[in-house]
Coordinates of C-alpha atoms in Angstrom, one line a residue:
M1 CA -16.5 5.2 -57.2
D2 CA -15.0 2.0 -58.5
L3 CA -14.2 -1.1 -56.5
Q4 CA -10.5 -0.3 -56.1
T5 CA -11.3 3.0 -54.4
A6 CA -13.8 1.3 -52.1
F7 CA -11.2 -1.2 -51.0
Y8 CA -8.6 1.6 -50.4
I9 CA -11.1 3.5 -48.2
L10 CA -11.9 0.3 -46.3
G11 CA -8.2 -0.6 -45.8
I12 CA -7.3 2.9 -44.6
S13 CA -10.2 3.0 -42.2
F14 CA -9.4 -0.4 -40.8
F15 CA -5.7 0.6 -40.4
V16 CA -6.6 3.8 -38.6
S17 CA -9.2 2.1 -36.3
C18 CA -6.6 -0.6 -35.4
F19 CA -4.0 2.0 -34.7
I20 CA -6.4 3.9 -32.4
V21 CA -7.3 0.7 -30.5
L22 CA -3.6 -0.1 -30.1
I23 CA -2.8 3.3 -28.7
A24 CA -5.8 3.0 -26.3
M25 CA -4.6 -0.4 -25.1
V26 CA -1.1 0.9 -24.5
V27 CA -2.4 3.8 -22.5
M28 CA -4.7 1.5 -20.5
I29 CA -1.9 -1.0 -19.7
F30 CA 0.4 1.9 -18.6
T31 CA -2.4 3.3 -16.4
L32 CA -3.1 -0.1 -14.8
Y33 CA 0.6 -0.6 -14.2
R34 CA 0.9 2.7 -12.4
R35 CA -2.2 2.1 -10.3
F36 CA -0.9 -1.4 -9.3
K37 CA 2.5 0.0 -8.5
S38 CA 1.1 2.7 -6.3
M39 CA -1.3 0.3 -4.7
R40 CA 1.5 -2.1 -4.0
E41 CA 3.4 0.6 -2.2
S42 CA 0.4 1.9 -0.2
I43 CA -1.0 -1.4 1.0
P44 CA 1.6 -2.1 3.7
S45 CA 1.4 1.4 5.2
G46 CA -2.4 1.4 5.1
F47 CA -2.6 -2.0 6.7
I48 CA -0.2 -1.0 9.4
S49 CA -2.1 2.2 10.1
Y50 CA -5.3 0.1 10.3
L51 CA -3.6 -2.3 12.8
Q52 CA -2.4 0.6 14.9
G53 CA -6.0 1.8 15.3
H54 CA -6.9 -1.6 16.7
N55 CA -4.7 -2.4 19.7
S56 CA -4.2 -6.1 19.4
A57 CA -0.6 -7.2 19.4
S58 CA -1.2 -10.7 18.0
I59 CA -3.2 -9.4 15.1
K60 CA -0.5 -6.8 14.4
A61 CA 2.2 -9.4 14.3
L62 CA 0.2 -11.7 12.1
G63 CA -0.8 -8.9 9.7
I64 CA 2.7 -7.6 9.3
S65 CA 4.1 -11.1 8.7
L66 CA 1.3 -11.8 6.1
V67 CA 1.9 -8.5 4.3
G68 CA 5.7 -9.3 4.2
I69 CA 5.0 -12.8 2.8
C70 CA 2.5 -11.4 0.2
L71 CA 4.9 -8.7 -0.9
S72 CA 7.8 -11.0 -1.2
Y73 CA 5.7 -13.4 -3.3
L74 CA 4.5 -10.6 -5.6
K75 CA 8.0 -9.3 -5.9
S76 CA 9.4 -12.7 -6.9
R77 CA 6.6 -13.1 -9.4
F78 CA 7.3 -9.8 -11.1
Q79 CA 11.0 -10.3 -11.1
K80 CA 10.5 -13.7 -12.9
R81 CA 8.3 -11.9 -15.5
E82 CA 10.8 -9.1 -16.0
N83 CA 13.7 -11.5 -16.4
A84 CA 11.8 -13.8 -18.9

């Protein structure tokens, strides 16, 4: 095996390994995005059901308002990133 063949083998193996890492990163980012999106949709209903189990009107009002504020903040942050 001469030097040229060794460099071809190294180059091909490097390209294939980088391609596999790239595909794994894309899959990981897509999975995290889906989890975050489902979590963002389920948090308000979970929080409200938790508050319904505990009969405190002031805590319910405070919790619902905090959830609304947090969701509007997150929504505005994601809209800024999508528009940029």
